[in-house]
Short mmCIF file of C-alpha atoms in Angstrom, two decimals:
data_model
loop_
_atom_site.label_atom_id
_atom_site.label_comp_id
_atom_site.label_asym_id
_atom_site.label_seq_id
_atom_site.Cartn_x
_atom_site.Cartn_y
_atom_site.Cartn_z
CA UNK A 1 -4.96 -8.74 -8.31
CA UNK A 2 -3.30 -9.69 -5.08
CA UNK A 3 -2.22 -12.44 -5.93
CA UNK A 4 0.11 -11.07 -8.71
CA UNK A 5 1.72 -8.71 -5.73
CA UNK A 6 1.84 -11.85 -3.38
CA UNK A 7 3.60 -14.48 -6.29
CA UNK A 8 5.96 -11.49 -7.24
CA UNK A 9 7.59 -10.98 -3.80
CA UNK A 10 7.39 -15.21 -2.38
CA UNK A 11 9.57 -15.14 -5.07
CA UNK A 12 13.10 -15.77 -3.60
CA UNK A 13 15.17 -14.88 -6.40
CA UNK A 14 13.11 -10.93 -6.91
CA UNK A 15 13.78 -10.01 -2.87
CA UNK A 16 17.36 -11.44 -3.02
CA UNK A 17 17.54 -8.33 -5.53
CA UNK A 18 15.80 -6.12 -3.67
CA UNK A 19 19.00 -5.92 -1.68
CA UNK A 20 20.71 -2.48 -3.05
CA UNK A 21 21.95 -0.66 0.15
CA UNK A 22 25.14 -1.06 2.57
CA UNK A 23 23.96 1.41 4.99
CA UNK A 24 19.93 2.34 5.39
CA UNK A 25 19.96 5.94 4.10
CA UNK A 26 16.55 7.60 4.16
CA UNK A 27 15.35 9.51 0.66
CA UNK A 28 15.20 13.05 1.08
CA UNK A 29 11.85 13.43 0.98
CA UNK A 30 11.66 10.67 3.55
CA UNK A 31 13.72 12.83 5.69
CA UNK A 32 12.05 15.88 5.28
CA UNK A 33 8.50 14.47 6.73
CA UNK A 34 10.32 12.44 9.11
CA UNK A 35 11.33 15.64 10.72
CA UNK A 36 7.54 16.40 11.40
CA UNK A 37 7.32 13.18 13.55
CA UNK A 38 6.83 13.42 17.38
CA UNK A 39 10.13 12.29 18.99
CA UNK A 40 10.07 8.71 19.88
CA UNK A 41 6.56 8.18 18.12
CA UNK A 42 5.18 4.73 17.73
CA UNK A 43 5.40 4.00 14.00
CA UNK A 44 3.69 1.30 11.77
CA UNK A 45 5.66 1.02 8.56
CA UNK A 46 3.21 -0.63 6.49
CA UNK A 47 5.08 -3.12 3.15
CA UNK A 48 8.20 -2.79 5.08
CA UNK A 49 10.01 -4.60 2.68
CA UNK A 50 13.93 -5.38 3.83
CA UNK A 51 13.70 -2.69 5.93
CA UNK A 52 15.46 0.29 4.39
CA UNK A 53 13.16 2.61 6.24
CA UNK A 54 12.65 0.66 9.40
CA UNK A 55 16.43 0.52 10.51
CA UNK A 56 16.55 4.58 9.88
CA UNK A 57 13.50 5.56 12.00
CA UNK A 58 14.59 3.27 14.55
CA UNK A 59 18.29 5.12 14.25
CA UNK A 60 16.13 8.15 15.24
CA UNK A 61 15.05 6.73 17.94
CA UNK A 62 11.07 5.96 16.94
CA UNK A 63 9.61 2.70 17.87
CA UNK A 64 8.98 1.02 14.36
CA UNK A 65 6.94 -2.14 13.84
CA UNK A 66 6.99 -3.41 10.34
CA UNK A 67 4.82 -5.24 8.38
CA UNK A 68 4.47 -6.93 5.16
CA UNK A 69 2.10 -9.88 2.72
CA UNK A 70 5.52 -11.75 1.66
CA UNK A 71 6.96 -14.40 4.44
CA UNK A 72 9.93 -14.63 1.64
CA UNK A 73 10.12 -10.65 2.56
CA UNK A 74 9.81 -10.96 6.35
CA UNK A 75 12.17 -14.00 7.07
CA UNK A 76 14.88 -11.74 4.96
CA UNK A 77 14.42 -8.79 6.84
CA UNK A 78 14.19 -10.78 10.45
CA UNK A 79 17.57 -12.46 9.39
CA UNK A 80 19.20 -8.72 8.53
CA UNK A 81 17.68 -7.08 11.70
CA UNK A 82 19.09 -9.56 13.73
CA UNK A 83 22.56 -9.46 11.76
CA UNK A 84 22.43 -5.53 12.32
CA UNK A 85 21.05 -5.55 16.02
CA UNK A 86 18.10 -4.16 15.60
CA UNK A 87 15.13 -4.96 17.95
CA UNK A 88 12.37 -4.52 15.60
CA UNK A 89 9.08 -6.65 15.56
CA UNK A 90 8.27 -7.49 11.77
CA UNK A 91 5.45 -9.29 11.11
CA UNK A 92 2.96 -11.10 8.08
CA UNK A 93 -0.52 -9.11 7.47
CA UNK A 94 -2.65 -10.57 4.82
CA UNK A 95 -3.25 -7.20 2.81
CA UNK A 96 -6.13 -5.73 4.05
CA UNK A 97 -6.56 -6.15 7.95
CA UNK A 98 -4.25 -4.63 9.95
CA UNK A 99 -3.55 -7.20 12.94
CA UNK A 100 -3.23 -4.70 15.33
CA UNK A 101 -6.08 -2.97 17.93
CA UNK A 102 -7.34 0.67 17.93
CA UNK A 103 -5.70 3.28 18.62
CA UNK A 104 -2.14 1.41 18.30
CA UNK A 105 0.42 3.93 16.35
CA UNK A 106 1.31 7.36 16.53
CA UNK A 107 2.51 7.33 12.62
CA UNK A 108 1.72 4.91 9.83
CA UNK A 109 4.22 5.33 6.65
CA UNK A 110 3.28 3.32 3.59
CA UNK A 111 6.20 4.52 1.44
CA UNK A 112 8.30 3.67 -1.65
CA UNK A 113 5.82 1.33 -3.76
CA UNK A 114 3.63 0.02 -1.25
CA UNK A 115 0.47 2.48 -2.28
CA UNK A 116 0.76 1.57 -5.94
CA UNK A 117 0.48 -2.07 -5.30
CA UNK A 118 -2.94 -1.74 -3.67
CA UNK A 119 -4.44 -2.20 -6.82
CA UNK A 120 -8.01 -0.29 -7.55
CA UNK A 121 -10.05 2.70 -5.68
CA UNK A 122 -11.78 0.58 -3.53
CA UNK A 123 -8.69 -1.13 -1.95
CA UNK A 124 -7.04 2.13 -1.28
CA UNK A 125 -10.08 3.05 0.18
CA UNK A 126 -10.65 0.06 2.28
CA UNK A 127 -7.19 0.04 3.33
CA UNK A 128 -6.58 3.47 4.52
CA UNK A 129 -9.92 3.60 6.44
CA UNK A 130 -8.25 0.44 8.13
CA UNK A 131 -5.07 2.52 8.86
CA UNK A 132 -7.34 4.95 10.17
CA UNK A 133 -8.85 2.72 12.79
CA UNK A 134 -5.40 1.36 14.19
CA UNK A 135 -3.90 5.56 14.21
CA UNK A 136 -4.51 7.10 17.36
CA UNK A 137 -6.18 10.55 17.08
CA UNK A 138 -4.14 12.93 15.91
CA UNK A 139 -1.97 10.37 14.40
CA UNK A 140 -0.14 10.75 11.15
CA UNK A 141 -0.46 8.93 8.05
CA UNK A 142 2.45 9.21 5.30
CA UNK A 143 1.85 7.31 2.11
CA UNK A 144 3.82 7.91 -1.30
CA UNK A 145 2.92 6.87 -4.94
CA UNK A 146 4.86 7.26 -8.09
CA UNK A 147 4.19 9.88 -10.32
CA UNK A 148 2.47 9.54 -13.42
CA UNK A 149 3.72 12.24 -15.32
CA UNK A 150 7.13 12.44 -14.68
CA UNK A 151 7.07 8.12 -15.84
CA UNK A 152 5.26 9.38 -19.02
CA UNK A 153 7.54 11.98 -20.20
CA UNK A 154 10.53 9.50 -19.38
CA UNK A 155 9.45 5.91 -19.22
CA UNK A 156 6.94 6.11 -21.56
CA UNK A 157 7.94 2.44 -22.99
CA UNK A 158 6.72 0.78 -19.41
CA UNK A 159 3.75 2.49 -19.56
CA UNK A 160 -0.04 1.32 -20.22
CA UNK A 161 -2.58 3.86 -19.23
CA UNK A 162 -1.86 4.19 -15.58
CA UNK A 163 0.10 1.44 -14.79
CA UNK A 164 3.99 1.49 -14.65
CA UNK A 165 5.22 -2.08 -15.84
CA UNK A 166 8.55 -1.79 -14.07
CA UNK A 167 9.98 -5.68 -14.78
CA UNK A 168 10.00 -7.26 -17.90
CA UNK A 169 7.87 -10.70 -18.46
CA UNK A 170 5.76 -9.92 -15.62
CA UNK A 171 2.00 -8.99 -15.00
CA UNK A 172 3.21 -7.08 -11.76
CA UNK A 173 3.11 -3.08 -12.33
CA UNK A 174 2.87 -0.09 -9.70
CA UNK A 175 -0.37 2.29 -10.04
CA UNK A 176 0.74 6.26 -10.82
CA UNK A 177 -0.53 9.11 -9.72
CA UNK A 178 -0.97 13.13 -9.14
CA UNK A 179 -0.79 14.89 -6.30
CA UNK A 180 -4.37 15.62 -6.38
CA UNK A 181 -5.65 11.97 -6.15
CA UNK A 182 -3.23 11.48 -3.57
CA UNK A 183 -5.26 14.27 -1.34
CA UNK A 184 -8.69 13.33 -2.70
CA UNK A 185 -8.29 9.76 -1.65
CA UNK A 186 -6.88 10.55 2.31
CA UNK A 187 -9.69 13.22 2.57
CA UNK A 188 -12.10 10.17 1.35
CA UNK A 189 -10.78 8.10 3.88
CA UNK A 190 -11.61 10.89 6.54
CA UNK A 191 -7.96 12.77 6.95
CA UNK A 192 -7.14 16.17 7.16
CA UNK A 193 -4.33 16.51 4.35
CA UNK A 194 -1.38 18.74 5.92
CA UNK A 195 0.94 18.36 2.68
CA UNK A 196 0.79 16.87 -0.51
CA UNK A 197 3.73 17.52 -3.34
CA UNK A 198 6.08 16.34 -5.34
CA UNK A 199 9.84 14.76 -3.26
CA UNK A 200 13.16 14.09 -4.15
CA UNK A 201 14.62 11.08 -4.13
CA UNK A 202 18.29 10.72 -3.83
CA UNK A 203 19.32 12.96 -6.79
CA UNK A 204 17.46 15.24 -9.82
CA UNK A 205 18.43 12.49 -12.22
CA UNK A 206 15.59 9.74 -10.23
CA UNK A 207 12.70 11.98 -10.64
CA UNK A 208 10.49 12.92 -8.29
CA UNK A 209 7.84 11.30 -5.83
CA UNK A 210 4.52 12.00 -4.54
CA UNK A 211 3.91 11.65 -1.04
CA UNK A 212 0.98 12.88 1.01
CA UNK A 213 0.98 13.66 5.05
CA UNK A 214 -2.75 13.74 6.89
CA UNK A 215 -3.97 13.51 10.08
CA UNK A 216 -6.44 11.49 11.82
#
């Protein structure tokens, strides 16, 4: 199934349109959590993407390292750090090992899609044990997933079972979820959940998110 994530985003022409912001805002349920980070924490921002959320927490003064599968993805969002002056390392992972040693970050954030793209139990498993291993103790973890009912009552047409089909022509679709499997599959992976709940985005009309924080 990774392979459907990794053709999707090589694809030049779907991250040219993954370009949608002037200025890096955060969401506000992004901001809210971001306000329980230690001050200048060392922060892993796990599918970085074109690094929305990477140029914010480094605004606020964190030390962010981003990471991502797509080299289409990370020569983008080298070019745009560079144009912005940032001094952010971004780097390639392959998915599933995190190239990084114990004990590395203070925070790991795997936000806007990134957690519904790890397709199955077992790889969300797998991968937040891994995440687990490179958090130093008493680090946080913040990881978000879309949410499965507000998508049914309202996008019910890009819906099959579980899976939210969000392009058109395209076997590529984000895993949904409730609050409760959120917290069942962090306190599987060993964490001690601190919050789990439904966010805002940007404004009522976008819905709502599901984000969990835990500790290691």
């Amino acid at each position: 199934m990774i392979n459907i994530v990794n053709e999707w985003y090589e694809t030049k022409k779907n991250v040219d349109e993954m370009v949608h912001w002037e200025k890096p805002t955060l969401k506000k349920w992004e901001s809210t959590v971001s306000k329980l980070f230690p001050q200048k924490a060392k922060i892993l921002d796990v599918g970085c993407g074109l690094g929305r959320e990477a140029f914010v927490l480094s605004d606020m003064d964190f030390t962010v390292t981003g990471i991502d599968i797509s080299h289409e993805v990370l020569n983008q969002v080298k070019t745009l750090s560079s144009q912005k002056g940032y001094n952010i390392t971004f780097d390639w992972y392959n998915g599933h090992v995190l190239p990084f040693e114990n004990n590395s970050f203070d925070i790991i954030v795997i936000w806007a899609q990134t957690f519904g793209l790890l397709y199955g139990n077992g790889y969300k498993h797998e991968f937040l044990s891994e995440c687990k291993r490179v958090l130093k103790n008493g680090g946080l973890l913040s990881f978000s997933g879309h949410d499965y009912r507000f998508l049914l009552d309202n996008y019910i047409n890009f819906m099959k079972d579980r899976r939210f089909y969000p392009y058109a022509d395209t076997e590529l679709y984000w895993e949904t979820f409730e609050t409760s499997e959120l917290a069942k599959f962090a306190e599987d992976a060993g964490y001690t959940v601190l919050l789990c709940e439904k966010g805002e985005i940007y404004k009522p009309e976008d819905g709502t998110i599901l984000h969990c924080l835990c500790r290691k």
